[in-house]
PDB file of C-alpha atoms in Angstrom:
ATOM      1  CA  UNK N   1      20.267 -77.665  -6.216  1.00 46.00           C
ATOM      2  CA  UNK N   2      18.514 -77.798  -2.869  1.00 42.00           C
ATOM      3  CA  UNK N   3      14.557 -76.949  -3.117  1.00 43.00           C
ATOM      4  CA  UNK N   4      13.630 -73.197  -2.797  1.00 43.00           C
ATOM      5  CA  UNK N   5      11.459 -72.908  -0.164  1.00 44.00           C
ATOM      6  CA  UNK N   6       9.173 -70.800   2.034  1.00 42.00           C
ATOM      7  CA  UNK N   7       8.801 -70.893   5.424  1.00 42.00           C
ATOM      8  CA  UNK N   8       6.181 -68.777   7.468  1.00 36.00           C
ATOM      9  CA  UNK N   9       5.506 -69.423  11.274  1.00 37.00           C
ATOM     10  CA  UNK N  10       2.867 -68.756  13.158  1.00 36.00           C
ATOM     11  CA  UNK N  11       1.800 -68.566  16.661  1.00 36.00           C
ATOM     12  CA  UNK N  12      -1.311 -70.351  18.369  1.00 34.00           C
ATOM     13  CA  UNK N  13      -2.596 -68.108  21.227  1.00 34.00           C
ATOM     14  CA  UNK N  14      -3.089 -70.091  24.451  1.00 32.00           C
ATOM     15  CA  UNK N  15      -6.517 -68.935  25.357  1.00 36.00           C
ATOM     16  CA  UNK N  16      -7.639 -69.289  21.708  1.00 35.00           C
ATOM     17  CA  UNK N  17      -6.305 -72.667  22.195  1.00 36.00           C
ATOM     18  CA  UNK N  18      -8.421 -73.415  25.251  1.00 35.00           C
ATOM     19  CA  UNK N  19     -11.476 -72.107  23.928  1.00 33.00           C
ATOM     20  CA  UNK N  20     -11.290 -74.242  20.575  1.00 37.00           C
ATOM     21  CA  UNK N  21     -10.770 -77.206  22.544  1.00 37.00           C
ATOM     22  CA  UNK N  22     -13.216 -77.050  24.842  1.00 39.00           C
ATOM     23  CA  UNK N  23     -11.178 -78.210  27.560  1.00 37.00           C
ATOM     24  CA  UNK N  24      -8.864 -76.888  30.399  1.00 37.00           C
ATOM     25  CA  UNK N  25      -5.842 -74.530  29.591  1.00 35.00           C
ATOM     26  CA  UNK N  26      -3.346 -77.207  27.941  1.00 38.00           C
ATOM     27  CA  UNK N  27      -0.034 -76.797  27.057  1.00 42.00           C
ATOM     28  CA  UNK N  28       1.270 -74.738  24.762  1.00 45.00           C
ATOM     29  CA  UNK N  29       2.150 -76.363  21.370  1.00 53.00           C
ATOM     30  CA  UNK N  30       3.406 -75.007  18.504  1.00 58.00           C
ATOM     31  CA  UNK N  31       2.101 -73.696  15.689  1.00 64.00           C
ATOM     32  CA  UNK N  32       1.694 -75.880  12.451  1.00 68.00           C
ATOM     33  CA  UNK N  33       3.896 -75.768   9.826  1.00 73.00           C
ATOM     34  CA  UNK N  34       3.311 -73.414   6.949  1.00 76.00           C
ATOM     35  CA  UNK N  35       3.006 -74.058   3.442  1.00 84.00           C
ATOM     36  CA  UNK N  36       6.092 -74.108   1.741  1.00 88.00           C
ATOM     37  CA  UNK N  37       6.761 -74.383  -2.223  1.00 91.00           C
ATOM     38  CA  UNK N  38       9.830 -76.256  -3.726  1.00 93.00           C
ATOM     39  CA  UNK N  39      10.666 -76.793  -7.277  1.00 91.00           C
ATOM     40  CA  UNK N  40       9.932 -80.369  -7.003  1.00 97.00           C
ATOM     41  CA  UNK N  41       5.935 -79.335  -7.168  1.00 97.00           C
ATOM     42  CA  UNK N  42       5.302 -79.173 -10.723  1.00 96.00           C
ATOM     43  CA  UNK N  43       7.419 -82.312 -11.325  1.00 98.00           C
ATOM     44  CA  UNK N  44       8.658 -85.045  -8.529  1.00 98.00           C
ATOM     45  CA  UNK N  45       5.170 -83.876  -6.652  1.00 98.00           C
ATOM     46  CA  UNK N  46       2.752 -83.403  -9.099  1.00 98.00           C
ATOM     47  CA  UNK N  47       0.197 -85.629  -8.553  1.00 97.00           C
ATOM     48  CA  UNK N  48       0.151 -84.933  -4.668  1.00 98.00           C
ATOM     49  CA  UNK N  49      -0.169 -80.930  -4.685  1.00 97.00           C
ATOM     50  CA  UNK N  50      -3.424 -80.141  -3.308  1.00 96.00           C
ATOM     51  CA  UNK N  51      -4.898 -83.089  -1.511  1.00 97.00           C
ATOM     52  CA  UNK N  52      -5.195 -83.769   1.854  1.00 97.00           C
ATOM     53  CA  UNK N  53      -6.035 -86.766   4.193  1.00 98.00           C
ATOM     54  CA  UNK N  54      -6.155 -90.114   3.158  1.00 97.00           C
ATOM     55  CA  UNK N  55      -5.881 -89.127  -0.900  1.00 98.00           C
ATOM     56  CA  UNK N  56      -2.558 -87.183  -0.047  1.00 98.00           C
ATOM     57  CA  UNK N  57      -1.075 -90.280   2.068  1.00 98.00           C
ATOM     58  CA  UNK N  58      -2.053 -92.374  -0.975  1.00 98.00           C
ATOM     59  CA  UNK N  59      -0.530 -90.230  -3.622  1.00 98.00           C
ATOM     60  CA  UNK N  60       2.449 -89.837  -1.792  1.00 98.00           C
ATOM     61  CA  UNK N  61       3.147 -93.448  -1.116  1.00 98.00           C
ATOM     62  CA  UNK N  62       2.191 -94.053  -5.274  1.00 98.00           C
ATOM     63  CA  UNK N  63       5.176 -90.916  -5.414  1.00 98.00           C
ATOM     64  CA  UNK N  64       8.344 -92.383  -3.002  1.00 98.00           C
ATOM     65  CA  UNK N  65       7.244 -95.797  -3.787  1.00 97.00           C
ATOM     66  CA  UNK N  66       9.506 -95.656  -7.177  1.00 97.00           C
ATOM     67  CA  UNK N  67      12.592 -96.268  -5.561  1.00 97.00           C
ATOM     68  CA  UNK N  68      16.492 -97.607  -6.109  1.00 98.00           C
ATOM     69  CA  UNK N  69      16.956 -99.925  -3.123  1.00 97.00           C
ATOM     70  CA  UNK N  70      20.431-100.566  -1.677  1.00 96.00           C
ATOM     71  CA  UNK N  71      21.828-103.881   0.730  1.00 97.00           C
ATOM     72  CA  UNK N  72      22.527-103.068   4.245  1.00 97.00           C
ATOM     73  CA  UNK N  73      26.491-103.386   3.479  1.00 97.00           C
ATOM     74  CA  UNK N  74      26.265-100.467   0.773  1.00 98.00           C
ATOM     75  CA  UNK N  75      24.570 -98.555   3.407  1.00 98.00           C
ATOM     76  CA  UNK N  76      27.682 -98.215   5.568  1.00 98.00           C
ATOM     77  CA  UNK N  77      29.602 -96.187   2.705  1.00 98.00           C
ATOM     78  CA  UNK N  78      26.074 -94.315   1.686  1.00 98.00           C
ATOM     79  CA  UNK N  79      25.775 -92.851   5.023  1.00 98.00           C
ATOM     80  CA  UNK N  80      29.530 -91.317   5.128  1.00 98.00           C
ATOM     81  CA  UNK N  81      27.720 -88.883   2.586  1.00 98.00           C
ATOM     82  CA  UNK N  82      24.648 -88.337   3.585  1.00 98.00           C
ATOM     83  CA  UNK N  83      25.444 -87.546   6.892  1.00 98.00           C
ATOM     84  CA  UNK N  84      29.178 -86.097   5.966  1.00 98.00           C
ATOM     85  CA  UNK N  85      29.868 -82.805   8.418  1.00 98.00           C
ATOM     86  CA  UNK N  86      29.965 -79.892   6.330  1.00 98.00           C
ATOM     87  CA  UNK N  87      32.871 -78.400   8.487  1.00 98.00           C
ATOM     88  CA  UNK N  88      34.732 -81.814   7.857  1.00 98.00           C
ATOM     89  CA  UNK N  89      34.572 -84.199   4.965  1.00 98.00           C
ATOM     90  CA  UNK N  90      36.011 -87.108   7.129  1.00 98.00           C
ATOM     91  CA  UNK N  91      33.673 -86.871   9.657  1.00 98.00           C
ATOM     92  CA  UNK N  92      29.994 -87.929   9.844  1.00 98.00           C
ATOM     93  CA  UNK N  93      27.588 -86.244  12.046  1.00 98.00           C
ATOM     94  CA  UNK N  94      25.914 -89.095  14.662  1.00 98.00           C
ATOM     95  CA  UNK N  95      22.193 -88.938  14.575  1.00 98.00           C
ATOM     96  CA  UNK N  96      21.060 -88.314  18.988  1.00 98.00           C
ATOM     97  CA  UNK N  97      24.014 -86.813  20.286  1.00 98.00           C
ATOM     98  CA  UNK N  98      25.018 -84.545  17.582  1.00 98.00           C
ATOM     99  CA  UNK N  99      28.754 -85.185  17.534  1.00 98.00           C
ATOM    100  CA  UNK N 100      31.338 -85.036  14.500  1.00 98.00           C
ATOM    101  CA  UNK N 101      33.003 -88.627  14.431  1.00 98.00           C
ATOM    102  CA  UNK N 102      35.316 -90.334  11.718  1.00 98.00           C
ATOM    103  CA  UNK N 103      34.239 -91.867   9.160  1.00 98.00           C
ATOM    104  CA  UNK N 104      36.371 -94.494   9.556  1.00 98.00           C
ATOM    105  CA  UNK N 105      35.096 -95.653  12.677  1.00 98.00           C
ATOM    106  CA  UNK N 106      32.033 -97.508  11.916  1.00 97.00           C
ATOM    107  CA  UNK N 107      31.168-100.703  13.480  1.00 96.00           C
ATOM    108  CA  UNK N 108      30.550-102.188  16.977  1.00 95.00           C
ATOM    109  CA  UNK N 109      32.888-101.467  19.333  1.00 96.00           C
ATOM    110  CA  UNK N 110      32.888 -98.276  22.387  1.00 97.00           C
ATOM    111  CA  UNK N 111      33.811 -95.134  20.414  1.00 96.00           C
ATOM    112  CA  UNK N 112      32.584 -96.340  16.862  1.00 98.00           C
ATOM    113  CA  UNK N 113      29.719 -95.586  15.063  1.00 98.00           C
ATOM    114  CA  UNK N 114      26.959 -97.750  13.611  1.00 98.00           C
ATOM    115  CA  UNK N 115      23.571 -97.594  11.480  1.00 98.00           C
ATOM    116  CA  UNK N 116      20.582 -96.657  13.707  1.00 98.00           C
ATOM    117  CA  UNK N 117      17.132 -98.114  12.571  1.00 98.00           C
ATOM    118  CA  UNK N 118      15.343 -94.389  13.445  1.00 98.00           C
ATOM    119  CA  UNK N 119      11.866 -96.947  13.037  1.00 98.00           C
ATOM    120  CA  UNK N 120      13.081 -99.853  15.006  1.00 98.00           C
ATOM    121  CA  UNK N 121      13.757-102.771  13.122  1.00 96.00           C
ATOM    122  CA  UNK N 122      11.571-104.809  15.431  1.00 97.00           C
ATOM    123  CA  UNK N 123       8.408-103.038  14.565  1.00 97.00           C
ATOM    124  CA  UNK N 124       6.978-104.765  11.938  1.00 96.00           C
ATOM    125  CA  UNK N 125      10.094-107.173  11.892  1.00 95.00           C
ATOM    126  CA  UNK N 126      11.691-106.282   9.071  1.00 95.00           C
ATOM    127  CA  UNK N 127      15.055-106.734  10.027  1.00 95.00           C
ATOM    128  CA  UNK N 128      18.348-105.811   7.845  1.00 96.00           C
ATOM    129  CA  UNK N 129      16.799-106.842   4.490  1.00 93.00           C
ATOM    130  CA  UNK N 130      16.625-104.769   1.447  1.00 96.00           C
ATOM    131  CA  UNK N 131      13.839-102.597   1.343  1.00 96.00           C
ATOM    132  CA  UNK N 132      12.523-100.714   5.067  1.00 97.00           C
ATOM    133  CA  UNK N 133      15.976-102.395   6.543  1.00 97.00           C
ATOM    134  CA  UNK N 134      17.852-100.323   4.170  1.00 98.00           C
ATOM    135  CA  UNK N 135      15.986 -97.376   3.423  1.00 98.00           C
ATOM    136  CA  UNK N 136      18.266 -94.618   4.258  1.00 98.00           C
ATOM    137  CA  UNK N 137      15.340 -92.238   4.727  1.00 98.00           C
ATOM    138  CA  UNK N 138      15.360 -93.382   8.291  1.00 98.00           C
ATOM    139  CA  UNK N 139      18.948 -94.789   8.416  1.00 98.00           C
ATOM    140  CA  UNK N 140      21.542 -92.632  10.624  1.00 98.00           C
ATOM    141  CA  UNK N 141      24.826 -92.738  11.554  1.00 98.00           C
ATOM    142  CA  UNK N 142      24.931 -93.076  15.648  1.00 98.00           C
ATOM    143  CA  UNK N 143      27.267 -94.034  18.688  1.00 98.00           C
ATOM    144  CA  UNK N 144      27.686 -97.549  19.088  1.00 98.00           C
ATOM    145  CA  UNK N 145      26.472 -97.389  23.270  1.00 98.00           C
ATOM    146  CA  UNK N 146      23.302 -94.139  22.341  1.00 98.00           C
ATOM    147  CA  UNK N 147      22.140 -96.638  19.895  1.00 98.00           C
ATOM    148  CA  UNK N 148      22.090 -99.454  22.109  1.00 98.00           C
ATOM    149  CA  UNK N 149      20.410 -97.032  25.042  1.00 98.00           C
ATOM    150  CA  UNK N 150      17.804 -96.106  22.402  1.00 98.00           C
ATOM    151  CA  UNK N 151      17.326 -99.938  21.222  1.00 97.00           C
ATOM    152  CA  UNK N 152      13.968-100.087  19.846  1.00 97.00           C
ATOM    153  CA  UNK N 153      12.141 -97.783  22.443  1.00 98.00           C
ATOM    154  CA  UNK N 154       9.738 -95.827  20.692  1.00 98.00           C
ATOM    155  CA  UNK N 155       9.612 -92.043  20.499  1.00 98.00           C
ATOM    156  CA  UNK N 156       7.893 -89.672  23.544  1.00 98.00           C
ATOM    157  CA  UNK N 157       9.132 -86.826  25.849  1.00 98.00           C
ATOM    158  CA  UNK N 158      10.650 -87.285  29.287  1.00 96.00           C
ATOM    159  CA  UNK N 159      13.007 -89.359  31.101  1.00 97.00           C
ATOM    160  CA  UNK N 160      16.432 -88.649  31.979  1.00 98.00           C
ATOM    161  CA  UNK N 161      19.640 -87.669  30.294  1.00 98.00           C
ATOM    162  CA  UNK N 162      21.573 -90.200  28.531  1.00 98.00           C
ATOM    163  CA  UNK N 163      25.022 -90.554  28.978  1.00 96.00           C
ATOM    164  CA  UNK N 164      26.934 -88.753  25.713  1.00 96.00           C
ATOM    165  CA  UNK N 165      23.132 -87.957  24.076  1.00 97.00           C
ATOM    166  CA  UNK N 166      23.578 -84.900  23.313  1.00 97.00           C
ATOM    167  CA  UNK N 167      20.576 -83.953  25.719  1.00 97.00           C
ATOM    168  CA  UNK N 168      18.616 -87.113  24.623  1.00 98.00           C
ATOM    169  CA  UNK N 169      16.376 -88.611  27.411  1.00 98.00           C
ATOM    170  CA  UNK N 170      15.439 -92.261  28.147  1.00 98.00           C
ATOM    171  CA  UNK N 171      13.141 -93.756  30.294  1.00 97.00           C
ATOM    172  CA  UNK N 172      11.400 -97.380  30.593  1.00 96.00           C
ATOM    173  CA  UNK N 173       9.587 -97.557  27.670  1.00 96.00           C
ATOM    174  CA  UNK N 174      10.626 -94.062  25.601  1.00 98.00           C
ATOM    175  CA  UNK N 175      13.111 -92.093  23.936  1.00 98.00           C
ATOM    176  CA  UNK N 176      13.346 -88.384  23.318  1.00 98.00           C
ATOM    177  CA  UNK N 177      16.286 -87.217  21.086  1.00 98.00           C
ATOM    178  CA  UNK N 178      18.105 -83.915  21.560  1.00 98.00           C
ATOM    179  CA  UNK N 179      16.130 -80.644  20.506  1.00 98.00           C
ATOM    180  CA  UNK N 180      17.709 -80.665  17.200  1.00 98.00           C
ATOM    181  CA  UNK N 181      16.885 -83.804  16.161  1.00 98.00           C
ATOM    182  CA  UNK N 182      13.300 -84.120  16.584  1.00 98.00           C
ATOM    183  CA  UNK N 183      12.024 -82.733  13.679  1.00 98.00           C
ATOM    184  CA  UNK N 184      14.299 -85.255  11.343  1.00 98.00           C
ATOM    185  CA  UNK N 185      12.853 -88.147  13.625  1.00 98.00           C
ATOM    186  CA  UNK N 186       9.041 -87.056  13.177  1.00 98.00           C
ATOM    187  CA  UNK N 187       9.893 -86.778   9.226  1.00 98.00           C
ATOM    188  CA  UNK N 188      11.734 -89.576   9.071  1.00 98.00           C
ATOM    189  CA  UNK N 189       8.896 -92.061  10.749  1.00 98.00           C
ATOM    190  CA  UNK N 190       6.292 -90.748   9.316  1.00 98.00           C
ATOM    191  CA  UNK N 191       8.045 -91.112   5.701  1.00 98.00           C
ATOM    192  CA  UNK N 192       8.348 -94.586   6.984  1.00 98.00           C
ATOM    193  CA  UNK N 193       4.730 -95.085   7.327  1.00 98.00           C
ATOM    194  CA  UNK N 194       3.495 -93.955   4.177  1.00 98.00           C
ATOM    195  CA  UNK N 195       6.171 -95.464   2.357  1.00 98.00           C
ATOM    196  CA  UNK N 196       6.060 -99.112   3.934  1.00 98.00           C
ATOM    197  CA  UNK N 197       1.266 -99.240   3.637  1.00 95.00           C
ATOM    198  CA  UNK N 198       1.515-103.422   3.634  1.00 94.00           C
ATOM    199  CA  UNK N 199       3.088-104.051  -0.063  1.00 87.00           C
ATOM    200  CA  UNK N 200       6.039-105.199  -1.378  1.00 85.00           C
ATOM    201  CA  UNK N 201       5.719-108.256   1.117  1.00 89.00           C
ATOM    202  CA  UNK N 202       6.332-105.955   4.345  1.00 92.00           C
ATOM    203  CA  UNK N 203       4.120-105.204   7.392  1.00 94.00           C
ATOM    204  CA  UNK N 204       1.767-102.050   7.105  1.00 97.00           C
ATOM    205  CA  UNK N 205       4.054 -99.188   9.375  1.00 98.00           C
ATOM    206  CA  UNK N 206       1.809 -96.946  11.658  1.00 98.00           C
ATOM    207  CA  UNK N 207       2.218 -94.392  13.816  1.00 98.00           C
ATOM    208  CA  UNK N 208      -0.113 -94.627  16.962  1.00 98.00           C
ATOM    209  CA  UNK N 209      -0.415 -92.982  20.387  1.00 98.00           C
ATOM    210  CA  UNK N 210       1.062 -95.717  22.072  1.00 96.00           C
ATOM    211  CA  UNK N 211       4.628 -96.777  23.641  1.00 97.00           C
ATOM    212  CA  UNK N 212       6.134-100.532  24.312  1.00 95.00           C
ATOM    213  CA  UNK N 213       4.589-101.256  20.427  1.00 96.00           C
ATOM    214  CA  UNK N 214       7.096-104.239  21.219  1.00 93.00           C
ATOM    215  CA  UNK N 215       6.810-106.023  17.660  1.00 95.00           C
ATOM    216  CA  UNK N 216       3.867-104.603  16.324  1.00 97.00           C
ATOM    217  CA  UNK N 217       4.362-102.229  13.467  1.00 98.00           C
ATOM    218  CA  UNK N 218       3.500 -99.331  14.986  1.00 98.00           C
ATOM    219  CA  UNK N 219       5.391 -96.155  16.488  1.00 98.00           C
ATOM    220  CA  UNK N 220       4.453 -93.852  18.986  1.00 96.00           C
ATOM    221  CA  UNK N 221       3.620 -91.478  19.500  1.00 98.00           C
ATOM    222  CA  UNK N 222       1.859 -89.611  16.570  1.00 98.00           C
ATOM    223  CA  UNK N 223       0.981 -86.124  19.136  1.00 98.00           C
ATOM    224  CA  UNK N 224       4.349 -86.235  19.853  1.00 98.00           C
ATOM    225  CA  UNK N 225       6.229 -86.782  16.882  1.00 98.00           C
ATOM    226  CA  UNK N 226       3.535 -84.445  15.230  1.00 98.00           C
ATOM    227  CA  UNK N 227       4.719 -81.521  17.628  1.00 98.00           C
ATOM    228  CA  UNK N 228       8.602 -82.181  16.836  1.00 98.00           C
ATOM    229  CA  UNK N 229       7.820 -81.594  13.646  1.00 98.00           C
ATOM    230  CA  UNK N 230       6.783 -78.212  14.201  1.00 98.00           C
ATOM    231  CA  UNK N 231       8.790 -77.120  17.130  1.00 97.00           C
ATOM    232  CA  UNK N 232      12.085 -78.427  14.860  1.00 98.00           C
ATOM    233  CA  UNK N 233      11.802 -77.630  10.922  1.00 98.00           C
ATOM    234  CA  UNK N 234      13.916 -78.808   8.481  1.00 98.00           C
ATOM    235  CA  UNK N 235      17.444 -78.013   8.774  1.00 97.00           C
ATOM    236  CA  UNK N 236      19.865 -77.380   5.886  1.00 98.00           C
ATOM    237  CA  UNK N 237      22.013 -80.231   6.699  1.00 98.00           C
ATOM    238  CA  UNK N 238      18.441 -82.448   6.563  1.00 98.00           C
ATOM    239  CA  UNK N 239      17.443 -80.922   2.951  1.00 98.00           C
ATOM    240  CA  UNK N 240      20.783 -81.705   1.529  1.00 98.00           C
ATOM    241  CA  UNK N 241      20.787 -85.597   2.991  1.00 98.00           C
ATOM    242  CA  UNK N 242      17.267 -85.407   1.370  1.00 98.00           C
ATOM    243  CA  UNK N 243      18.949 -84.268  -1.874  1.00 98.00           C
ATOM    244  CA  UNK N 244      21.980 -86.332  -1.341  1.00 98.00           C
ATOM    245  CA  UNK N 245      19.628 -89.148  -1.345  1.00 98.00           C
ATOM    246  CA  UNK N 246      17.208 -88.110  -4.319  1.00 98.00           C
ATOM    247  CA  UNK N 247      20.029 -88.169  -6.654  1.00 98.00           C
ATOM    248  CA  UNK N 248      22.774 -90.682  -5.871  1.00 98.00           C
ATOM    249  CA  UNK N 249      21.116 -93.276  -3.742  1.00 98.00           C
ATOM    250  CA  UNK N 250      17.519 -94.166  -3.983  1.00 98.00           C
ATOM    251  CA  UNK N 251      16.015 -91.183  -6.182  1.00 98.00           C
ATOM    252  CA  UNK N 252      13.061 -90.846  -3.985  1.00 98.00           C
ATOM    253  CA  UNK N 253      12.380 -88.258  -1.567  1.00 98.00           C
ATOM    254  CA  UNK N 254      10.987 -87.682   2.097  1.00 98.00           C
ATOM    255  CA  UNK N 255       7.819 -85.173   1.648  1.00 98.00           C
ATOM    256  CA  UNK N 256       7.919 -83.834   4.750  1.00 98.00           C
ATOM    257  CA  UNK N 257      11.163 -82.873   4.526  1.00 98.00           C
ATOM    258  CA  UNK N 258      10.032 -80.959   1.496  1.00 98.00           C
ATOM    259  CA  UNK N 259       7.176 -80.118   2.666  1.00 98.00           C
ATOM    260  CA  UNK N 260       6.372 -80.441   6.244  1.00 98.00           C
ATOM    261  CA  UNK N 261       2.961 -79.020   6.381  1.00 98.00           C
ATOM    262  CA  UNK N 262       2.489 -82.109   4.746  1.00 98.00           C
ATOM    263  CA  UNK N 263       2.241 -83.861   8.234  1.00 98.00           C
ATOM    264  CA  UNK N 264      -0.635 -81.852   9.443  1.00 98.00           C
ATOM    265  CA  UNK N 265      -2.749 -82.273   6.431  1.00 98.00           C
ATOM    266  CA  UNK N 266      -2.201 -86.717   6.620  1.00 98.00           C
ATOM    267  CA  UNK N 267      -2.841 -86.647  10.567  1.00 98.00           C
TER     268      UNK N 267
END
């Protein structure tokens, strides 16, 4: 059973906004994510429910850390159900561009499908092994040539449109996915970082306000993927790939899919 939840949105007044700040009129953002409640709180969540800041990161990580961890092979037949279209069980729906493909076309060629590192592989160098290479909290299904447009450009708004994206953008050193997949980006780096904090023989993952990380294990940019967050909630098809994963794949959970407040209280 999906968790219940409870969803409340608020607006930020502009001119409030300004005043707060002390600055010039900015842009308008939007407003921060609500508490929610699911009925993983008095169990799966326990120990995290109430802190804030570093103490909630850390809890958190202690939480998702207790995992069931998969090879990269497996993950090609994991994601035809986590990401199965709910208007058609043999089709998958591609993280970027948003469109219903076959199952049955996965791999590398024009027209297939393949497995989209959402936190490029190359940021921290973890690669394919099992552990963040496999982690299918940030592993989508996505078009062979969107993939390879996206490569390992980290997340910001602004460029121009990319060819079959859905309304994704790409410029030099960025990518912004379509509207509806922000939000599951944001949540799905920023489980990334607190679940991959420097153990388990893997680089510390970070998000930071930069682009071109190259390497590094870092992804921008927090402000950014902060505001997707909030401008793009959790959908149902995101809570039940959440679930999907919880109980047939690794048994651990993305928080801030759960709870997405959760983002604002960390950062």
């Amino acid at each position: 059973m999906l968790a219940t939840r409870t969803r409340r949105r608020t607006s930020i007044a502009l001119a409030t906004a300004a005043v707060l700040a002390g600055l010039t009129t900015p842009a308008l953002t939007a407003a921060p994510a609500a508490a929610t409640t699911t009925d993983y709180d008095s169990t799966y969540y326990k120990n995290a429910i109430g802190k804030t800041g570093a103490s909630l990161k850390s809890s958190l990580h202690t939480i998702i850390s207790s995992q069931t961890k998969i090879s990269y092979s497996a993950v090609w037949n994991a994601l035809k159900v986590t990401d199965q279209d709910p208007n058609n069980s043999n089709n998958v729906i591609l993280l970027y561009s948003g469109v219903s493909r076959a199952k049955s076309l996965n791999g590398g060629d024009v027209g297939d499908w393949n497995r989209e590192h959402t936190w490029a592989k190359s940021h921290g160098d973890f690669g394919e092994v099992t552990g963040p290479g496999t982690d299918l909290h940030h592993l989508r299904p996505a078009d062979v040539q969107v993939n390879s447009i996206r490569g390992n450009l980290d997340f910001d708004d602004g460029g121009s449109a990319v060819t079959n994206g859905g309304g994704s953008k790409v410029d030099s050193d960025s990518f912004e996915p379509r509207d509806a997949d922000k939000g599951d980006v944001a949540r799905m780096i920023l489980y990334m970082a607190v679940r991959y904090d420097g153990g388990d023989g893997f680089a510390d993952l970070e998000p930071n306000e930069r682009v071109a990380n190259g390497s590094n294990p870092y992804m921008g940019k927090l402000s950014v993927l902060k505001q997707w967050n909030d401008e793009d909630p959790p959908s149902a098809f995101e809570e039940k790939r959440n679930q999907v994963i919880y109980d047939t794949y690794q048994h651990n959970r993305n928080p801030f899919i759960d709870h997405p407040e959760w983002v604002d209280a960390i950062w």
